[in-house]
Amino acid sequence: MIRLRSLEETNASLPLPDLTPLLDVVFIVMIFLLFTANVQTLSIPVKLPQATQAEAMVAQQPKTLTVSILAEGSPWAISKKRFDSWAVFSQSLLKQVKDKPDVTVLIAGDKTAPLGHLVKLMMFLGQHKIKAAQVLMKDIPS
């Protein structure tokens, strides 16, 4: 049988602590543990295509062409090949860009190289509608 306490007994007994903050902390810890637990993900087995080493190397080759403007010696370079003559350099650059139309031309100029060479190159790229050109610069820490 259920016995109801009288008003006098209830006031005389010690009050129970509020368990709400404790329950909040327990639920937060449970949620944290659920989100951080390593759960094995289910996946469908798939047969992946095979590629040879040569095919992988072709896919990894960069699609950039670096043009250098140098201060000393031969003023022009494409990748590591130097050119003394503007005519030979420009024809070689045009041929390489036409062979690979999706190539990005990167311009790396020496700090002490004449500004006229950069202007001449930029005008050449504009005349031949070579739009994918970027100028490389060194970041100076503040």
mmCIF file with all atom_site columns, C-alpha atoms in Angstrom:
data_model
loop_
_atom_site.group_PDB
_atom_site.id
_atom_site.type_symbol
_atom_site.label_atom_id
_atom_site.label_alt_id
_atom_site.label_comp_id
_atom_site.label_asym_id
_atom_site.label_entity_id
_atom_site.label_seq_id
_atom_site.pdbx_PDB_ins_code
_atom_site.Cartn_x
_atom_site.Cartn_y
_atom_site.Cartn_z
_atom_site.occupancy
_atom_site.B_iso_or_equiv
_atom_site.pdbx_formal_charge
_atom_site.auth_seq_id
_atom_site.auth_comp_id
_atom_site.auth_asym_id
_atom_site.auth_atom_id
_atom_site.pdbx_PDB_model_num
ATOM 1   C CA . MET A 1 1   ? 0.000  0.000  0.000   1.00 0.00 ? 1   MET A CA 1
ATOM 2   C CA . ILE A 1 2   ? 1.231  3.465  -0.808  1.00 0.00 ? 2   ILE A CA 1
ATOM 3   C CA . ARG A 1 3   ? 1.754  5.664  2.179   1.00 0.00 ? 3   ARG A CA 1
ATOM 4   C CA . LEU A 1 4   ? 1.549  9.398  1.751   1.00 0.00 ? 4   LEU A CA 1
ATOM 5   C CA . ARG A 1 5   ? 3.811  11.460 3.924   1.00 0.00 ? 5   ARG A CA 1
ATOM 6   C CA . SER A 1 6   ? 2.346  14.132 5.974   1.00 0.00 ? 6   SER A CA 1
ATOM 7   C CA . LEU A 1 7   ? 3.332  17.761 5.504   1.00 0.00 ? 7   LEU A CA 1
ATOM 8   C CA . GLU A 1 8   ? 5.364  17.725 8.711   1.00 0.00 ? 8   GLU A CA 1
ATOM 9   C CA . GLU A 1 9   ? 7.483  14.718 7.647   1.00 0.00 ? 9   GLU A CA 1
ATOM 10  C CA . THR A 1 10  ? 8.266  16.225 4.238   1.00 0.00 ? 10  THR A CA 1
ATOM 11  C CA . ASN A 1 11  ? 9.538  19.457 5.708   1.00 0.00 ? 11  ASN A CA 1
ATOM 12  C CA . ALA A 1 12  ? 11.572 17.662 8.329   1.00 0.00 ? 12  ALA A CA 1
ATOM 13  C CA . SER A 1 13  ? 13.483 15.409 5.909   1.00 0.00 ? 13  SER A CA 1
ATOM 14  C CA . LEU A 1 14  ? 16.594 16.590 4.025   1.00 0.00 ? 14  LEU A CA 1
ATOM 15  C CA . PRO A 1 15  ? 15.892 18.066 0.586   1.00 0.00 ? 15  PRO A CA 1
ATOM 16  C CA . LEU A 1 16  ? 17.055 15.984 -2.408  1.00 0.00 ? 16  LEU A CA 1
ATOM 17  C CA . PRO A 1 17  ? 19.687 17.573 -4.673  1.00 0.00 ? 17  PRO A CA 1
ATOM 18  C CA . ASP A 1 18  ? 18.597 18.693 -8.131  1.00 0.00 ? 18  ASP A CA 1
ATOM 19  C CA . LEU A 1 19  ? 19.790 16.058 -10.627 1.00 0.00 ? 19  LEU A CA 1
ATOM 20  C CA . THR A 1 20  ? 19.038 18.082 -13.775 1.00 0.00 ? 20  THR A CA 1
ATOM 21  C CA . PRO A 1 21  ? 22.612 19.429 -14.252 1.00 0.00 ? 21  PRO A CA 1
ATOM 22  C CA . LEU A 1 22  ? 24.018 15.939 -13.747 1.00 0.00 ? 22  LEU A CA 1
ATOM 23  C CA . LEU A 1 23  ? 21.685 14.518 -16.382 1.00 0.00 ? 23  LEU A CA 1
ATOM 24  C CA . ASP A 1 24  ? 22.668 17.311 -18.784 1.00 0.00 ? 24  ASP A CA 1
ATOM 25  C CA . VAL A 1 25  ? 26.353 16.470 -18.387 1.00 0.00 ? 25  VAL A CA 1
ATOM 26  C CA . VAL A 1 26  ? 25.698 12.736 -18.847 1.00 0.00 ? 26  VAL A CA 1
ATOM 27  C CA . PHE A 1 27  ? 23.769 13.346 -22.075 1.00 0.00 ? 27  PHE A CA 1
ATOM 28  C CA . ILE A 1 28  ? 26.465 15.661 -23.425 1.00 0.00 ? 28  ILE A CA 1
ATOM 29  C CA . VAL A 1 29  ? 29.165 13.065 -22.703 1.00 0.00 ? 29  VAL A CA 1
ATOM 30  C CA . MET A 1 30  ? 27.047 10.362 -24.357 1.00 0.00 ? 30  MET A CA 1
ATOM 31  C CA . ILE A 1 31  ? 26.602 12.463 -27.491 1.00 0.00 ? 31  ILE A CA 1
ATOM 32  C CA . PHE A 1 32  ? 30.340 13.261 -27.571 1.00 0.00 ? 32  PHE A CA 1
ATOM 33  C CA . LEU A 1 33  ? 31.208 9.579  -27.314 1.00 0.00 ? 33  LEU A CA 1
ATOM 34  C CA . LEU A 1 34  ? 28.716 8.657  -30.037 1.00 0.00 ? 34  LEU A CA 1
ATOM 35  C CA . PHE A 1 35  ? 30.170 11.199 -32.464 1.00 0.00 ? 35  PHE A CA 1
ATOM 36  C CA . THR A 1 36  ? 33.798 10.320 -31.770 1.00 0.00 ? 36  THR A CA 1
ATOM 37  C CA . ALA A 1 37  ? 33.402 6.542  -31.825 1.00 0.00 ? 37  ALA A CA 1
ATOM 38  C CA . ASN A 1 38  ? 35.033 4.738  -34.745 1.00 0.00 ? 38  ASN A CA 1
ATOM 39  C CA . VAL A 1 39  ? 32.194 3.221  -36.691 1.00 0.00 ? 39  VAL A CA 1
ATOM 40  C CA . GLN A 1 40  ? 32.898 0.831  -39.508 1.00 0.00 ? 40  GLN A CA 1
ATOM 41  C CA . THR A 1 41  ? 31.346 2.232  -42.659 1.00 0.00 ? 41  THR A CA 1
ATOM 42  C CA . LEU A 1 42  ? 29.630 -0.149 -44.984 1.00 0.00 ? 42  LEU A CA 1
ATOM 43  C CA . SER A 1 43  ? 30.639 0.023  -48.612 1.00 0.00 ? 43  SER A CA 1
ATOM 44  C CA . ILE A 1 44  ? 29.816 -1.813 -51.773 1.00 0.00 ? 44  ILE A CA 1
ATOM 45  C CA . PRO A 1 45  ? 32.731 -3.751 -53.264 1.00 0.00 ? 45  PRO A CA 1
ATOM 46  C CA . VAL A 1 46  ? 33.780 -2.138 -56.543 1.00 0.00 ? 46  VAL A CA 1
ATOM 47  C CA . LYS A 1 47  ? 36.266 -3.352 -59.127 1.00 0.00 ? 47  LYS A CA 1
ATOM 48  C CA . LEU A 1 48  ? 38.705 -0.503 -59.734 1.00 0.00 ? 48  LEU A CA 1
ATOM 49  C CA . PRO A 1 49  ? 40.321 0.035  -63.142 1.00 0.00 ? 49  PRO A CA 1
ATOM 50  C CA . GLN A 1 50  ? 43.944 -0.950 -63.573 1.00 0.00 ? 50  GLN A CA 1
ATOM 51  C CA . ALA A 1 51  ? 46.591 1.432  -64.926 1.00 0.00 ? 51  ALA A CA 1
ATOM 52  C CA . THR A 1 52  ? 50.178 0.860  -65.897 1.00 0.00 ? 52  THR A CA 1
ATOM 53  C CA . GLN A 1 53  ? 53.023 2.972  -64.513 1.00 0.00 ? 53  GLN A CA 1
ATOM 54  C CA . ALA A 1 54  ? 53.430 4.739  -67.881 1.00 0.00 ? 54  ALA A CA 1
ATOM 55  C CA . GLU A 1 55  ? 49.747 5.740  -67.938 1.00 0.00 ? 55  GLU A CA 1
ATOM 56  C CA . ALA A 1 56  ? 50.015 7.050  -64.392 1.00 0.00 ? 56  ALA A CA 1
ATOM 57  C CA . MET A 1 57  ? 53.071 9.149  -65.267 1.00 0.00 ? 57  MET A CA 1
ATOM 58  C CA . VAL A 1 58  ? 51.243 10.734 -68.233 1.00 0.00 ? 58  VAL A CA 1
ATOM 59  C CA . ALA A 1 59  ? 48.356 11.713 -65.957 1.00 0.00 ? 59  ALA A CA 1
ATOM 60  C CA . GLN A 1 60  ? 50.697 13.269 -63.381 1.00 0.00 ? 60  GLN A CA 1
ATOM 61  C CA . GLN A 1 61  ? 52.682 15.480 -65.756 1.00 0.00 ? 61  GLN A CA 1
ATOM 62  C CA . PRO A 1 62  ? 52.012 19.147 -65.013 1.00 0.00 ? 62  PRO A CA 1
ATOM 63  C CA . LYS A 1 63  ? 50.166 21.180 -67.613 1.00 0.00 ? 63  LYS A CA 1
ATOM 64  C CA . THR A 1 64  ? 52.312 24.250 -67.147 1.00 0.00 ? 64  THR A CA 1
ATOM 65  C CA . LEU A 1 65  ? 54.968 25.868 -69.277 1.00 0.00 ? 65  LEU A CA 1
ATOM 66  C CA . THR A 1 66  ? 57.457 28.045 -67.419 1.00 0.00 ? 66  THR A CA 1
ATOM 67  C CA . VAL A 1 67  ? 58.851 31.022 -69.292 1.00 0.00 ? 67  VAL A CA 1
ATOM 68  C CA . SER A 1 68  ? 61.788 32.733 -67.581 1.00 0.00 ? 68  SER A CA 1
ATOM 69  C CA . ILE A 1 69  ? 63.077 36.264 -68.126 1.00 0.00 ? 69  ILE A CA 1
ATOM 70  C CA . LEU A 1 70  ? 66.705 36.370 -67.012 1.00 0.00 ? 70  LEU A CA 1
ATOM 71  C CA . ALA A 1 71  ? 68.967 39.283 -66.123 1.00 0.00 ? 71  ALA A CA 1
ATOM 72  C CA . GLU A 1 72  ? 72.295 37.780 -67.175 1.00 0.00 ? 72  GLU A CA 1
ATOM 73  C CA . GLY A 1 73  ? 73.327 35.749 -70.203 1.00 0.00 ? 73  GLY A CA 1
ATOM 74  C CA . SER A 1 74  ? 70.539 34.614 -72.491 1.00 0.00 ? 74  SER A CA 1
ATOM 75  C CA . PRO A 1 75  ? 67.499 36.726 -71.577 1.00 0.00 ? 75  PRO A CA 1
ATOM 76  C CA . TRP A 1 76  ? 64.813 34.150 -72.426 1.00 0.00 ? 76  TRP A CA 1
ATOM 77  C CA . ALA A 1 77  ? 64.164 30.579 -71.291 1.00 0.00 ? 77  ALA A CA 1
ATOM 78  C CA . ILE A 1 78  ? 61.396 28.027 -71.706 1.00 0.00 ? 78  ILE A CA 1
ATOM 79  C CA . SER A 1 79  ? 61.553 25.462 -68.916 1.00 0.00 ? 79  SER A CA 1
ATOM 80  C CA . LYS A 1 80  ? 65.353 25.017 -68.738 1.00 0.00 ? 80  LYS A CA 1
ATOM 81  C CA . LYS A 1 81  ? 66.233 25.762 -72.373 1.00 0.00 ? 81  LYS A CA 1
ATOM 82  C CA . ARG A 1 82  ? 67.769 29.238 -72.874 1.00 0.00 ? 82  ARG A CA 1
ATOM 83  C CA . PHE A 1 83  ? 67.379 31.423 -75.978 1.00 0.00 ? 83  PHE A CA 1
ATOM 84  C CA . ASP A 1 84  ? 69.566 34.341 -77.115 1.00 0.00 ? 84  ASP A CA 1
ATOM 85  C CA . SER A 1 85  ? 67.238 35.480 -79.882 1.00 0.00 ? 85  SER A CA 1
ATOM 86  C CA . TRP A 1 86  ? 63.709 36.797 -79.402 1.00 0.00 ? 86  TRP A CA 1
ATOM 87  C CA . ALA A 1 87  ? 62.639 35.396 -82.789 1.00 0.00 ? 87  ALA A CA 1
ATOM 88  C CA . VAL A 1 88  ? 63.744 31.841 -81.971 1.00 0.00 ? 88  VAL A CA 1
ATOM 89  C CA . PHE A 1 89  ? 62.298 32.096 -78.441 1.00 0.00 ? 89  PHE A CA 1
ATOM 90  C CA . SER A 1 90  ? 58.905 33.403 -79.603 1.00 0.00 ? 90  SER A CA 1
ATOM 91  C CA . GLN A 1 91  ? 58.564 30.748 -82.315 1.00 0.00 ? 91  GLN A CA 1
ATOM 92  C CA . SER A 1 92  ? 59.451 27.988 -79.850 1.00 0.00 ? 92  SER A CA 1
ATOM 93  C CA . LEU A 1 93  ? 56.960 29.336 -77.300 1.00 0.00 ? 93  LEU A CA 1
ATOM 94  C CA . LEU A 1 94  ? 54.220 29.586 -79.908 1.00 0.00 ? 94  LEU A CA 1
ATOM 95  C CA . LYS A 1 95  ? 54.879 26.026 -81.103 1.00 0.00 ? 95  LYS A CA 1
ATOM 96  C CA . GLN A 1 96  ? 54.791 24.603 -77.570 1.00 0.00 ? 96  GLN A CA 1
ATOM 97  C CA . VAL A 1 97  ? 51.551 26.432 -76.722 1.00 0.00 ? 97  VAL A CA 1
ATOM 98  C CA . LYS A 1 98  ? 49.892 25.265 -79.958 1.00 0.00 ? 98  LYS A CA 1
ATOM 99  C CA . ASP A 1 99  ? 51.005 21.667 -79.316 1.00 0.00 ? 99  ASP A CA 1
ATOM 100 C CA . LYS A 1 100 ? 49.379 21.757 -75.872 1.00 0.00 ? 100 LYS A CA 1
ATOM 101 C CA . PRO A 1 101 ? 46.422 24.183 -76.028 1.00 0.00 ? 101 PRO A CA 1
ATOM 102 C CA . ASP A 1 102 ? 45.346 23.553 -72.412 1.00 0.00 ? 102 ASP A CA 1
ATOM 103 C CA . VAL A 1 103 ? 48.780 24.458 -70.992 1.00 0.00 ? 103 VAL A CA 1
ATOM 104 C CA . THR A 1 104 ? 49.127 27.324 -68.479 1.00 0.00 ? 104 THR A CA 1
ATOM 105 C CA . VAL A 1 105 ? 52.027 29.684 -69.173 1.00 0.00 ? 105 VAL A CA 1
ATOM 106 C CA . LEU A 1 106 ? 53.890 30.706 -66.016 1.00 0.00 ? 106 LEU A CA 1
ATOM 107 C CA . ILE A 1 107 ? 56.146 33.757 -66.294 1.00 0.00 ? 107 ILE A CA 1
ATOM 108 C CA . ALA A 1 108 ? 59.082 33.864 -63.882 1.00 0.00 ? 108 ALA A CA 1
ATOM 109 C CA . GLY A 1 109 ? 61.081 37.042 -64.127 1.00 0.00 ? 109 GLY A CA 1
ATOM 110 C CA . ASP A 1 110 ? 64.382 37.804 -62.451 1.00 0.00 ? 110 ASP A CA 1
ATOM 111 C CA . LYS A 1 111 ? 64.140 40.784 -60.093 1.00 0.00 ? 111 LYS A CA 1
ATOM 112 C CA . THR A 1 112 ? 66.948 42.586 -61.905 1.00 0.00 ? 112 THR A CA 1
ATOM 113 C CA . ALA A 1 113 ? 65.793 41.661 -65.436 1.00 0.00 ? 113 ALA A CA 1
ATOM 114 C CA . PRO A 1 114 ? 64.838 44.587 -67.683 1.00 0.00 ? 114 PRO A CA 1
ATOM 115 C CA . LEU A 1 115 ? 61.150 45.485 -67.500 1.00 0.00 ? 115 LEU A CA 1
ATOM 116 C CA . GLY A 1 116 ? 61.091 45.830 -71.275 1.00 0.00 ? 116 GLY A CA 1
ATOM 117 C CA . HIS A 1 117 ? 61.479 42.064 -71.688 1.00 0.00 ? 117 HIS A CA 1
ATOM 118 C CA . LEU A 1 118 ? 58.382 41.434 -69.542 1.00 0.00 ? 118 LEU A CA 1
ATOM 119 C CA . VAL A 1 119 ? 56.352 44.026 -71.457 1.00 0.00 ? 119 VAL A CA 1
ATOM 120 C CA . LYS A 1 120 ? 57.481 42.537 -74.791 1.00 0.00 ? 120 LYS A CA 1
ATOM 121 C CA . LEU A 1 121 ? 56.484 39.039 -73.650 1.00 0.00 ? 121 LEU A CA 1
ATOM 122 C CA . MET A 1 122 ? 53.094 40.177 -72.332 1.00 0.00 ? 122 MET A CA 1
ATOM 123 C CA . MET A 1 123 ? 52.365 41.963 -75.622 1.00 0.00 ? 123 MET A CA 1
ATOM 124 C CA . PHE A 1 124 ? 53.355 38.816 -77.547 1.00 0.00 ? 124 PHE A CA 1
ATOM 125 C CA . LEU A 1 125 ? 51.016 36.682 -75.425 1.00 0.00 ? 125 LEU A CA 1
ATOM 126 C CA . GLY A 1 126 ? 48.189 39.169 -75.962 1.00 0.00 ? 126 GLY A CA 1
ATOM 127 C CA . GLN A 1 127 ? 48.717 39.311 -79.743 1.00 0.00 ? 127 GLN A CA 1
ATOM 128 C CA . HIS A 1 128 ? 48.538 35.526 -80.000 1.00 0.00 ? 128 HIS A CA 1
ATOM 129 C CA . LYS A 1 129 ? 45.547 35.299 -77.627 1.00 0.00 ? 129 LYS A CA 1
ATOM 130 C CA . ILE A 1 130 ? 47.403 33.213 -75.051 1.00 0.00 ? 130 ILE A CA 1
ATOM 131 C CA . LYS A 1 131 ? 45.223 34.037 -72.064 1.00 0.00 ? 131 LYS A CA 1
ATOM 132 C CA . ALA A 1 132 ? 46.366 31.431 -69.569 1.00 0.00 ? 132 ALA A CA 1
ATOM 133 C CA . ALA A 1 133 ? 49.387 33.299 -68.252 1.00 0.00 ? 133 ALA A CA 1
ATOM 134 C CA . GLN A 1 134 ? 50.407 33.809 -64.635 1.00 0.00 ? 134 GLN A CA 1
ATOM 135 C CA . VAL A 1 135 ? 53.304 35.815 -63.279 1.00 0.00 ? 135 VAL A CA 1
ATOM 136 C CA . LEU A 1 136 ? 55.255 34.118 -60.474 1.00 0.00 ? 136 LEU A CA 1
ATOM 137 C CA . MET A 1 137 ? 56.296 36.295 -57.555 1.00 0.00 ? 137 MET A CA 1
ATOM 138 C CA . LYS A 1 138 ? 58.109 35.702 -54.302 1.00 0.00 ? 138 LYS A CA 1
ATOM 139 C CA . ASP A 1 139 ? 56.107 36.389 -51.161 1.00 0.00 ? 139 ASP A CA 1
ATOM 140 C CA . ILE A 1 140 ? 57.775 38.953 -48.905 1.00 0.00 ? 140 ILE A CA 1
ATOM 141 C CA . PRO A 1 141 ? 57.041 38.404 -45.201 1.00 0.00 ? 141 PRO A CA 1
ATOM 142 C CA . SER A 1 142 ? 55.583 41.448 -43.464 1.00 0.00 ? 142 SER A CA 1
#
